Short mmCIF file of the C-alpha atoms (twelve columns), coordinates in Angstrom:
data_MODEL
# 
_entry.id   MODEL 
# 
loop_
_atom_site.group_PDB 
_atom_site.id 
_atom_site.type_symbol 
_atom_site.label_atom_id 
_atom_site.label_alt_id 
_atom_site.label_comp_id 
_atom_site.label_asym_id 
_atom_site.label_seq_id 
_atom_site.Cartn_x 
_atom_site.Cartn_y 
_atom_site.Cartn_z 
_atom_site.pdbx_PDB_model_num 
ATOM 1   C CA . UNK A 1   -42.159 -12.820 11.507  1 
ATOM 2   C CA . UNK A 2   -38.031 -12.259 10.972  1 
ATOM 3   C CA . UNK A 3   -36.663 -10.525 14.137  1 
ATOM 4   C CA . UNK A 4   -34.327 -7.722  13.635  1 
ATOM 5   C CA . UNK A 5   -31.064 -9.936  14.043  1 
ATOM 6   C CA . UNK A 6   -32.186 -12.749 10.927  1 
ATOM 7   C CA . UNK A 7   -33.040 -8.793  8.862   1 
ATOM 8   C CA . UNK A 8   -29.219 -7.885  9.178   1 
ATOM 9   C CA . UNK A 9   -28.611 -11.311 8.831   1 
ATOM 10  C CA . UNK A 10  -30.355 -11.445 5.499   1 
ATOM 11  C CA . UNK A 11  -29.563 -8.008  4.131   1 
ATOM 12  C CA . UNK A 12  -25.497 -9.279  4.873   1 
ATOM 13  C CA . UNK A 13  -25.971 -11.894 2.714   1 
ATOM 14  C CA . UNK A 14  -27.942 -10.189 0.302   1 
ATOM 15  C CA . UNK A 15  -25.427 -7.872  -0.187  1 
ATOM 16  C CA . UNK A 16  -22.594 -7.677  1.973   1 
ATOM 17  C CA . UNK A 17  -21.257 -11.413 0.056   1 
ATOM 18  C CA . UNK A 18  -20.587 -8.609  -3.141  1 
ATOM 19  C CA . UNK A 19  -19.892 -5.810  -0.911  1 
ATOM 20  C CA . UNK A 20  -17.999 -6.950  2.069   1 
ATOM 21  C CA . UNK A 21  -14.336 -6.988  1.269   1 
ATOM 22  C CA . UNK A 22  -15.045 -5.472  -1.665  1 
ATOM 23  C CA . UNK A 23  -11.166 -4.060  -3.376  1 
ATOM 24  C CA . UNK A 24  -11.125 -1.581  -5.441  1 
ATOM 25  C CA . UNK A 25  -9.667  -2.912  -9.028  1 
ATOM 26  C CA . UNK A 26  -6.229  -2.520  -9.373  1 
ATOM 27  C CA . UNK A 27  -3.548  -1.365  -12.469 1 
ATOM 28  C CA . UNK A 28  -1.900  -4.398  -12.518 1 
ATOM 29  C CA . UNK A 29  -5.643  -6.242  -13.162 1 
ATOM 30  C CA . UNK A 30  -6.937  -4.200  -15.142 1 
ATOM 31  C CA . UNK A 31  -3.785  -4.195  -17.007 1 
ATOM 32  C CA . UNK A 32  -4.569  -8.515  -16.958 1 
ATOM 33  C CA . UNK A 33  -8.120  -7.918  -18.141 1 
ATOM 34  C CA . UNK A 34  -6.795  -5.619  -21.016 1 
ATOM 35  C CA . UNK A 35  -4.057  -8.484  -22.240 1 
ATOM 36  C CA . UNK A 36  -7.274  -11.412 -21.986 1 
ATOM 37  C CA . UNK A 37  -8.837  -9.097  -24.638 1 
ATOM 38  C CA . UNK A 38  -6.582  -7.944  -26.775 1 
ATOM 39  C CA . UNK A 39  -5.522  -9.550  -30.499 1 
ATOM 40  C CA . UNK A 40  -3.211  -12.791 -30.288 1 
ATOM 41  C CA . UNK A 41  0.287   -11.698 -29.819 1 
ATOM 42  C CA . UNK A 42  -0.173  -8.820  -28.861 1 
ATOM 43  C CA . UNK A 43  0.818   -7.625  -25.021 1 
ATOM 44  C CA . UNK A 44  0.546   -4.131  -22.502 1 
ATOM 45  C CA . UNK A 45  2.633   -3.738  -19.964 1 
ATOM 46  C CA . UNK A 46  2.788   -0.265  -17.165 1 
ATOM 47  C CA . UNK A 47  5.603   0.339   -15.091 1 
ATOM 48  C CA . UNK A 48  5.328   2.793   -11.739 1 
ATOM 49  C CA . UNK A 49  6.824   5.273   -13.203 1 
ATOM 50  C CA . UNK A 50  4.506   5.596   -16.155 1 
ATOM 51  C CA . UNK A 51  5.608   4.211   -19.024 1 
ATOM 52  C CA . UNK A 52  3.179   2.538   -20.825 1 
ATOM 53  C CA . UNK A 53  4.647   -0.425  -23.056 1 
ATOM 54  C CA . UNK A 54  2.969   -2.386  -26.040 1 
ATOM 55  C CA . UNK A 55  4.275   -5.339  -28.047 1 
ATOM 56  C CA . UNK A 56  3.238   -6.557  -30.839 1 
ATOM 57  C CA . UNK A 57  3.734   -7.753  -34.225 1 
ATOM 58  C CA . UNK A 58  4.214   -5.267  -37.247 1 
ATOM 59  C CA . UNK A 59  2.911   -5.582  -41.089 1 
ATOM 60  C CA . UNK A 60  6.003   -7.998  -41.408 1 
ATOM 61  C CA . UNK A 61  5.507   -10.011 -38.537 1 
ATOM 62  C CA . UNK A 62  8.796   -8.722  -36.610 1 
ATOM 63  C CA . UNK A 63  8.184   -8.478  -33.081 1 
ATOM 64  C CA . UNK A 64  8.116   -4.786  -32.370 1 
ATOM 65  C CA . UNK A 65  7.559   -2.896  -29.520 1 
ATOM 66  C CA . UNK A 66  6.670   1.051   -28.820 1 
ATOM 67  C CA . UNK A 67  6.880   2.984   -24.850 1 
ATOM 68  C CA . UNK A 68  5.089   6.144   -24.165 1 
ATOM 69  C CA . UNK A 69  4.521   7.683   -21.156 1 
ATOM 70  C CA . UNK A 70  1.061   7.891   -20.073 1 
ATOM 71  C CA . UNK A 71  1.022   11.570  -19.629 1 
ATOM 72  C CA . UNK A 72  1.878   12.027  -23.452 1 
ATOM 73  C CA . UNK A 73  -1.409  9.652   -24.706 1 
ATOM 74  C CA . UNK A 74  -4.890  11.040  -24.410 1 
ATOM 75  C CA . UNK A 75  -7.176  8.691   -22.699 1 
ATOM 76  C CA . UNK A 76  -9.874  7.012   -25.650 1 
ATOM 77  C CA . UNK A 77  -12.811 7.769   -25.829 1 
ATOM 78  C CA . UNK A 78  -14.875 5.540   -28.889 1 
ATOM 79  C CA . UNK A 79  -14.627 2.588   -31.012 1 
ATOM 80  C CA . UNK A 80  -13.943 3.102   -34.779 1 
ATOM 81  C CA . UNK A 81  -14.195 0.479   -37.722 1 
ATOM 82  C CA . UNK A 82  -11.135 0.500   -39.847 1 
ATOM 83  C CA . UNK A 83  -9.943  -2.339  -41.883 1 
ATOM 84  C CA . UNK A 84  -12.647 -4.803  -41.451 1 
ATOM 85  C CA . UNK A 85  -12.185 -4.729  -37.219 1 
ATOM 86  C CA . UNK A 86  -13.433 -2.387  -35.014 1 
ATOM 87  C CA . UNK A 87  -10.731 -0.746  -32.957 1 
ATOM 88  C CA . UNK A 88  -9.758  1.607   -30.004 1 
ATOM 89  C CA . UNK A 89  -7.000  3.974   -30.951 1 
ATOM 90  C CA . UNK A 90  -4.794  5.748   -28.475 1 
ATOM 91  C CA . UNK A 91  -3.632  9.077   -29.711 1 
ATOM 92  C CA . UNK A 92  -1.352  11.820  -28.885 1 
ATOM 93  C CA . UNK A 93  -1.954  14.981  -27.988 1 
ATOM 94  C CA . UNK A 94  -1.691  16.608  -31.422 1 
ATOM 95  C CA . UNK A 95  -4.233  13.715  -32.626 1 
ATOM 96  C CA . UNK A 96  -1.250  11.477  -34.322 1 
ATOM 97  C CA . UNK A 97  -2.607  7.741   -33.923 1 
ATOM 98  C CA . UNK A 98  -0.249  5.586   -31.574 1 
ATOM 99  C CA . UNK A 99  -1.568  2.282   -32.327 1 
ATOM 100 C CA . UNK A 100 -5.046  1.094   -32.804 1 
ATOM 101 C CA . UNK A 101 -6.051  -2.071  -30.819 1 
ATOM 102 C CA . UNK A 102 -8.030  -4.770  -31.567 1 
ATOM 103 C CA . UNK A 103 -9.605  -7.826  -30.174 1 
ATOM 104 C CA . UNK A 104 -9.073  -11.083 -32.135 1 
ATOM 105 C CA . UNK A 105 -12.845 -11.242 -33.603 1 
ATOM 106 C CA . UNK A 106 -12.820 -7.442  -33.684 1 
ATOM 107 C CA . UNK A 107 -16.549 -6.896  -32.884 1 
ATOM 108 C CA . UNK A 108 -17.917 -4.068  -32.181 1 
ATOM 109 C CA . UNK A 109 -18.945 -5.290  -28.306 1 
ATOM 110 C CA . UNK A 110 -15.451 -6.796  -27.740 1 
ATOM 111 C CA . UNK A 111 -14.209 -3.341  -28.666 1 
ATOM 112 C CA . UNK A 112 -16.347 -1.573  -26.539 1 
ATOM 113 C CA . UNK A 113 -15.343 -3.772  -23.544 1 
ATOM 114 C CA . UNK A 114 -11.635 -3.117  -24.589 1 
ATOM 115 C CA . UNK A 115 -12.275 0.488   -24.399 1 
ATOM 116 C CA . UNK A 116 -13.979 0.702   -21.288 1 
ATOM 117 C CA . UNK A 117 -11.180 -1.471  -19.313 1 
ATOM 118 C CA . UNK A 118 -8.854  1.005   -21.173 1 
ATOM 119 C CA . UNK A 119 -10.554 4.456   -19.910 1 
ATOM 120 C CA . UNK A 120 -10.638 2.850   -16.403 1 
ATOM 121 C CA . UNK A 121 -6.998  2.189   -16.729 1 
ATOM 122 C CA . UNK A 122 -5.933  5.526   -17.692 1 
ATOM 123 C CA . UNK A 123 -8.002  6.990   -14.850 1 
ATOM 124 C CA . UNK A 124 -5.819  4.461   -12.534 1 
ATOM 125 C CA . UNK A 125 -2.785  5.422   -13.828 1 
ATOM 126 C CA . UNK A 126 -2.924  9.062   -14.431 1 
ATOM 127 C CA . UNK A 127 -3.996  9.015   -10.769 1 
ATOM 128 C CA . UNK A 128 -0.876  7.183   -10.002 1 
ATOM 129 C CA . UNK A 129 1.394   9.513   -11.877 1 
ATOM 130 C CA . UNK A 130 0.042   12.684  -9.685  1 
ATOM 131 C CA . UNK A 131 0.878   10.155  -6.325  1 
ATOM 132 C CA . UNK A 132 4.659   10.099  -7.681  1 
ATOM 133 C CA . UNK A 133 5.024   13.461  -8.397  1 
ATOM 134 C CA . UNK A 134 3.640   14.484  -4.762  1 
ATOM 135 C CA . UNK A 135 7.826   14.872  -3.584  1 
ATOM 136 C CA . UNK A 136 7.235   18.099  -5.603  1 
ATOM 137 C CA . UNK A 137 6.936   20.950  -2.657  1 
ATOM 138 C CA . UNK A 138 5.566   23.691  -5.176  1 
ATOM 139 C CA . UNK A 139 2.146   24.304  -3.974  1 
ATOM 140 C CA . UNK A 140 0.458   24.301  -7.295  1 
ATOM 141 C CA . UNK A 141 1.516   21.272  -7.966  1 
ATOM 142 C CA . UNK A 142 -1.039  18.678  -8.909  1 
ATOM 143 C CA . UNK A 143 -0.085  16.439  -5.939  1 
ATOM 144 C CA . UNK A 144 -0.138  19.398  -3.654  1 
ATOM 145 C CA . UNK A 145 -3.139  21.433  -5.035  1 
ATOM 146 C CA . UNK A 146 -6.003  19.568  -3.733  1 
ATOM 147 C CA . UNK A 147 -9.394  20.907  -2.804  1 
ATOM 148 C CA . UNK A 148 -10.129 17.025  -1.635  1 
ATOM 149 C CA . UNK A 149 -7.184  16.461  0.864   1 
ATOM 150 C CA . UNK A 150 -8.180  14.921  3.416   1 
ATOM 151 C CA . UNK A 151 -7.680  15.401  6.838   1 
ATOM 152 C CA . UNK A 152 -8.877  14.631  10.601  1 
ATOM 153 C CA . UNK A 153 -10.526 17.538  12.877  1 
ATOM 154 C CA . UNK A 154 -10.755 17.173  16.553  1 
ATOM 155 C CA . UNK A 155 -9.618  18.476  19.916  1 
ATOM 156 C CA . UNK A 156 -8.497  14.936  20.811  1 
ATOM 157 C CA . UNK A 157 -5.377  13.059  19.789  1 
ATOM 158 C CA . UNK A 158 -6.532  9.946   20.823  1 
ATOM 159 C CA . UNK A 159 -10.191 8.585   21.404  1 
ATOM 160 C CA . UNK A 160 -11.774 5.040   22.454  1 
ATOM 161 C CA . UNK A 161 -15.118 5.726   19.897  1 
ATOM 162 C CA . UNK A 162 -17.731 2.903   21.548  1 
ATOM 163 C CA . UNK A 163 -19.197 -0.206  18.868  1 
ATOM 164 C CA . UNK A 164 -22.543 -2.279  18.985  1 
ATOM 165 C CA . UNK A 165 -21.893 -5.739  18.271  1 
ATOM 166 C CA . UNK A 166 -25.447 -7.670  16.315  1 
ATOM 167 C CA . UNK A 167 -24.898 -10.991 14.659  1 
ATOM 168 C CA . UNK A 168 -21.290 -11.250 14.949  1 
ATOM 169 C CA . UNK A 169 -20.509 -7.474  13.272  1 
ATOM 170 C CA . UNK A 170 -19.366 -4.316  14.743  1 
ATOM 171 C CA . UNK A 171 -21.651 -1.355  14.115  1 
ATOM 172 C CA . UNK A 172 -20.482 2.642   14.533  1 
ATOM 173 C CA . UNK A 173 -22.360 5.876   14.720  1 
ATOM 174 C CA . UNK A 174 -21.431 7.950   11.749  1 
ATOM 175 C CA . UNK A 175 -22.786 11.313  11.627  1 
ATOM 176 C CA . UNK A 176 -22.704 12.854  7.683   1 
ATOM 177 C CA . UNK A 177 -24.140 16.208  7.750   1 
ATOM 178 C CA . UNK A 178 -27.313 16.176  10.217  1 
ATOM 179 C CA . UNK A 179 -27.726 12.462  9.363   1 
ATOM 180 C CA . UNK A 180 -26.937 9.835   11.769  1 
ATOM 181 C CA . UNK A 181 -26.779 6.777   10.561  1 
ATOM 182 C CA . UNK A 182 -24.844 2.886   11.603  1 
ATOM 183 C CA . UNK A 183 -22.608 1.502   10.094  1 
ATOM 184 C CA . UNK A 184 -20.970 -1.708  10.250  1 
ATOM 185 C CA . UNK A 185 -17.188 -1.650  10.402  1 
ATOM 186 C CA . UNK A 186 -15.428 -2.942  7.933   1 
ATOM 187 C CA . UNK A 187 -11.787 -3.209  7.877   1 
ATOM 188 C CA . UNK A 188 -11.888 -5.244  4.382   1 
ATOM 189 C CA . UNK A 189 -13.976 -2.841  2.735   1 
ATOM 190 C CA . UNK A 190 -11.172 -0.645  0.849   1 
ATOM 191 C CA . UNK A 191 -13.634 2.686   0.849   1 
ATOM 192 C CA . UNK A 192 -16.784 3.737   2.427   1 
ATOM 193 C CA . UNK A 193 -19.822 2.102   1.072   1 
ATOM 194 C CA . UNK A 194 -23.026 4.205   1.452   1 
ATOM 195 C CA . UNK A 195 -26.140 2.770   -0.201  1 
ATOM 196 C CA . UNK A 196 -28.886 5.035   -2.336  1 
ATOM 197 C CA . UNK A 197 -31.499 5.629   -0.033  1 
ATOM 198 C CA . UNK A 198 -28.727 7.368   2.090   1 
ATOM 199 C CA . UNK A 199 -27.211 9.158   -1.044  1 
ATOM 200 C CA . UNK A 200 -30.498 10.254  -1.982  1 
ATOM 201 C CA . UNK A 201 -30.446 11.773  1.243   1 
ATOM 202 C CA . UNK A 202 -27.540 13.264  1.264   1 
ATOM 203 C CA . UNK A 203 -27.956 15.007  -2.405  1 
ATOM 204 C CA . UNK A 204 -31.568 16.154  -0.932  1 
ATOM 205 C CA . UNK A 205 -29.745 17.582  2.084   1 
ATOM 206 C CA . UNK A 206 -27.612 19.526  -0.004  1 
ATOM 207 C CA . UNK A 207 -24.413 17.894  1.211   1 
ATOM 208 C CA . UNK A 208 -23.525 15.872  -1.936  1 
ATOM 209 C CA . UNK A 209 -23.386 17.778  -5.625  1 
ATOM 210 C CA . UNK A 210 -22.306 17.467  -9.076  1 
ATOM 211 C CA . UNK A 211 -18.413 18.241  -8.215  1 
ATOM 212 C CA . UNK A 212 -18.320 15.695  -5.144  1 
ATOM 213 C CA . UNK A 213 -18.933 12.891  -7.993  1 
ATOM 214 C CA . UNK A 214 -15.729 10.814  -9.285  1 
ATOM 215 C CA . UNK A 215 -14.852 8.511   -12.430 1 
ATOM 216 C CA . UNK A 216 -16.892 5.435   -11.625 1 
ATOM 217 C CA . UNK A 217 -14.716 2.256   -10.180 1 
ATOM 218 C CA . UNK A 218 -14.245 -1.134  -10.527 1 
ATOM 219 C CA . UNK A 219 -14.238 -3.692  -6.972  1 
ATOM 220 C CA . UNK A 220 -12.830 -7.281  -6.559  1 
ATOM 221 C CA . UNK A 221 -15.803 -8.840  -4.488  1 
ATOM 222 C CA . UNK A 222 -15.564 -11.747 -2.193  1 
ATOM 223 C CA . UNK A 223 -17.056 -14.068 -4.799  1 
ATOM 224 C CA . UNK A 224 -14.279 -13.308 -7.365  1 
ATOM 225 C CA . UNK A 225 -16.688 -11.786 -9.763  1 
ATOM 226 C CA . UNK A 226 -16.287 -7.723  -10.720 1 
ATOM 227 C CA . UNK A 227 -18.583 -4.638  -10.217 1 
ATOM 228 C CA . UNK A 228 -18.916 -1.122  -11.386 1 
ATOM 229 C CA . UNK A 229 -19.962 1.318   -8.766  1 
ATOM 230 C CA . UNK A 230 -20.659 4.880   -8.433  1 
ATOM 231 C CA . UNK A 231 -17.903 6.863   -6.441  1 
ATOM 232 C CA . UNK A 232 -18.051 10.326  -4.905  1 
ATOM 233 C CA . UNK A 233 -16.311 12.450  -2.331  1 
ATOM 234 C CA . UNK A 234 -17.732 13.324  1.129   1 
ATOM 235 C CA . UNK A 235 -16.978 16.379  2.311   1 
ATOM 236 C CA . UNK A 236 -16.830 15.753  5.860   1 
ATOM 237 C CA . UNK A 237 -17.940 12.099  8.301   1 
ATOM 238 C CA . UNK A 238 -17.760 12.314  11.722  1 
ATOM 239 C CA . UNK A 239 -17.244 9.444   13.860  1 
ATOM 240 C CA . UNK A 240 -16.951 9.959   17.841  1 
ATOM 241 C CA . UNK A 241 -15.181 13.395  18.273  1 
ATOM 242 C CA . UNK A 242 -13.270 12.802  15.154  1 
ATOM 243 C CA . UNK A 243 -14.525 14.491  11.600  1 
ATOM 244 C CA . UNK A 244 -12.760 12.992  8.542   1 
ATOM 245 C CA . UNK A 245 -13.163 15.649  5.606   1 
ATOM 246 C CA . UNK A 246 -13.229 14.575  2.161   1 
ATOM 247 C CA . UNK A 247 -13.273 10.747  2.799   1 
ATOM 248 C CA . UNK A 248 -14.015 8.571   -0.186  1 
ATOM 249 C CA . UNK A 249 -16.976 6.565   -0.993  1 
ATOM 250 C CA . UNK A 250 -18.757 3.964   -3.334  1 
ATOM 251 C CA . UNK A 251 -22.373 3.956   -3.911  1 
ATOM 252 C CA . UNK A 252 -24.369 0.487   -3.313  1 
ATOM 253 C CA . UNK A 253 -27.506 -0.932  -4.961  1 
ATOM 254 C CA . UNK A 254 -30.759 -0.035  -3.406  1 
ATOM 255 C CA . UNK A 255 -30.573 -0.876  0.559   1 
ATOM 256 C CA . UNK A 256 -26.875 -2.125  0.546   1 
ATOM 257 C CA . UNK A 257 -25.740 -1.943  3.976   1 
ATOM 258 C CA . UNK A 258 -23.478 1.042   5.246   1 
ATOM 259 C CA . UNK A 259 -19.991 -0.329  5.454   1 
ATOM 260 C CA . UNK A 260 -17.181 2.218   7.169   1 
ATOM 261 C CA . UNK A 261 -14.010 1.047   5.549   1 
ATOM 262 C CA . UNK A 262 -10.365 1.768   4.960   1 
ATOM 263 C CA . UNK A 263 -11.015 5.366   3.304   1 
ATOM 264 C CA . UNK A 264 -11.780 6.516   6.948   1 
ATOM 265 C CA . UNK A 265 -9.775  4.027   8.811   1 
ATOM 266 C CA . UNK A 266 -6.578  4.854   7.085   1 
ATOM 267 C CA . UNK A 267 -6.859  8.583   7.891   1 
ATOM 268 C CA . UNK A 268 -5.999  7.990   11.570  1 
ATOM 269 C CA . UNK A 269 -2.137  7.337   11.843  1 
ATOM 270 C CA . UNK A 270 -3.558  3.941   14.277  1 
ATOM 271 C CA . UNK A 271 -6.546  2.702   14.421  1 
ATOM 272 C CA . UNK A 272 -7.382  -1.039  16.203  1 
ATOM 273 C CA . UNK A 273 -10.769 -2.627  17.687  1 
ATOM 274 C CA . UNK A 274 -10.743 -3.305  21.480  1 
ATOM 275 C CA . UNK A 275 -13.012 -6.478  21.975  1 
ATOM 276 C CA . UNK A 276 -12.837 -5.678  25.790  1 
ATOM 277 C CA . UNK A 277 -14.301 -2.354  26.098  1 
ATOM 278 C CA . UNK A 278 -16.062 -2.925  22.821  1 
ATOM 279 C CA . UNK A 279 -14.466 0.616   20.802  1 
ATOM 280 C CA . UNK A 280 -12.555 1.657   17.958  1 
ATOM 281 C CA . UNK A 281 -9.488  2.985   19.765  1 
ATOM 282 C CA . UNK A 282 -8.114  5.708   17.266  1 
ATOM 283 C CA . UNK A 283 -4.878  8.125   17.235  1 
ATOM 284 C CA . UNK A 284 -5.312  11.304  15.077  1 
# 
């Protein structure tokens, strides 16, 4: 009969090796991804403040190279077959073709994985254009008009929040809606990991719906490989006398265990675990 330690034992290295740690994909590797795929001599490039930047080689094999910003391309959204290869174009706005991309067997499949690294990129990067524009005080701005802003509710400024220790990981009471559940701590983990039996929960509770649900992401996990999840906003987590609204969240396969990571961490302006008294010492 397995005890209760070799369970969490097991169910950590069933799925904690791909969830653990897990990072959250970035631009620049995504970016890395989309240059492994593309056509021979061919090469995209982003910069931070938008521009997106493709080289390549025109109809008389000059070296040529065009810059956009991202704001002025509209993200892809199918393959088409052109000229014996099957390609992703981006467009503008007014539906004038940028440049149509290719892989260098141009197959349909390649294509498809070209376009899908391409709509997660755009989702990246528009993302990051709203970040740099949030120096703009109007309060409809994009950066500034945001039903998900987070922040951290509490009568206390500072809090010692107590952990359970089992087979060498730190667990913490987190309360979502009427639902207590443990989590293990995870200060590698770059967002909240809940698993489906909890989201089913949560949906069935009434606390998650449609418009809580993001663009699913792409994670980095421990044994190099990649991983799509499922991402969504929680409205509110509450953790000692501390609710976090709005914190976000990736969805895990089946019984994945619940990780608390940097999503919720990062919210308090300090945050550190006391191995003496056995908390989370947090300051608001």
């Amino acid at each position: 009969m397995i005890n209760s330690k070799n369970s969490l034992l097991t169910n950590l290295f069933l799925f904690g090796i791909f969830i653990a740690n897990a990072q959250q994909l970035t631009i620049n590797e995504t970016i890395s991804y989309i240059n492994g795929s593309l056509a021979q001599g061919t090469k995209m490039s982003y910069t931070q403040d938008g521009t997106l930047e493709y080289s390549y080689f025109d109809y008389t094999r000059k070296p040529s190279i065009w810059k956009h910003h991202i704001t002025d391309i509209v993200q892809p959204t199918k393959v088409e077959y052109t000229s014996s290869k099957w390609r992703v174009y981006l467009k503008t706005p007014q539906g004038g073709i940028v440049v149509g991309l290719h892989t260098d067997n141009g197959d349909k499949y390649s294509a498809e994985k070209l376009l899908n690294a391409l709509n997660y990129f755009f989702t990246l990067a528009m993302k990051n254009v709203l970040e740099q524009r949030s120096y703009d005080n109007d309060p409809f701005a994009p950066g500034n008009y945001n039903p998900h802003a987070t922040s951290i509710k509490s009568t206390l400024s500072n809090s010692s929040i107590p952990l359970e220790k089992q087979g060498g990981v730190y667990h913490i009471d987190v309360t979502i809606g009427t639902t207590i559940e443990k989590f293990i701590l995870d200060s590698g983990a770059s967002e909240v990991l809940i698993n489906q039996a909890l989201e089913r929960k949560l949906i069935n509770d009434d606390i998650l719906k449609k418009e809580h649900y993001l663009t699913p992401a792409l994670y980095r996990i421990a044994d190099g490989s990649i991983i799509e999840q499922r991402r969504l906003i929680i409205p509110s987590v509450t953790i000692g006398d501390f609710t976090i609204e709005n914190v976000h969240a990736s969805v895990g396969a089946g019984n994945a265990p619940l990780l608390l990571g940097k999503s919720a961490l990062d919210k308090f302006s300090k945050w550190s675990i006391n191995n003496l008294t056995l908390s989370l010492d947090v300051i608001k």
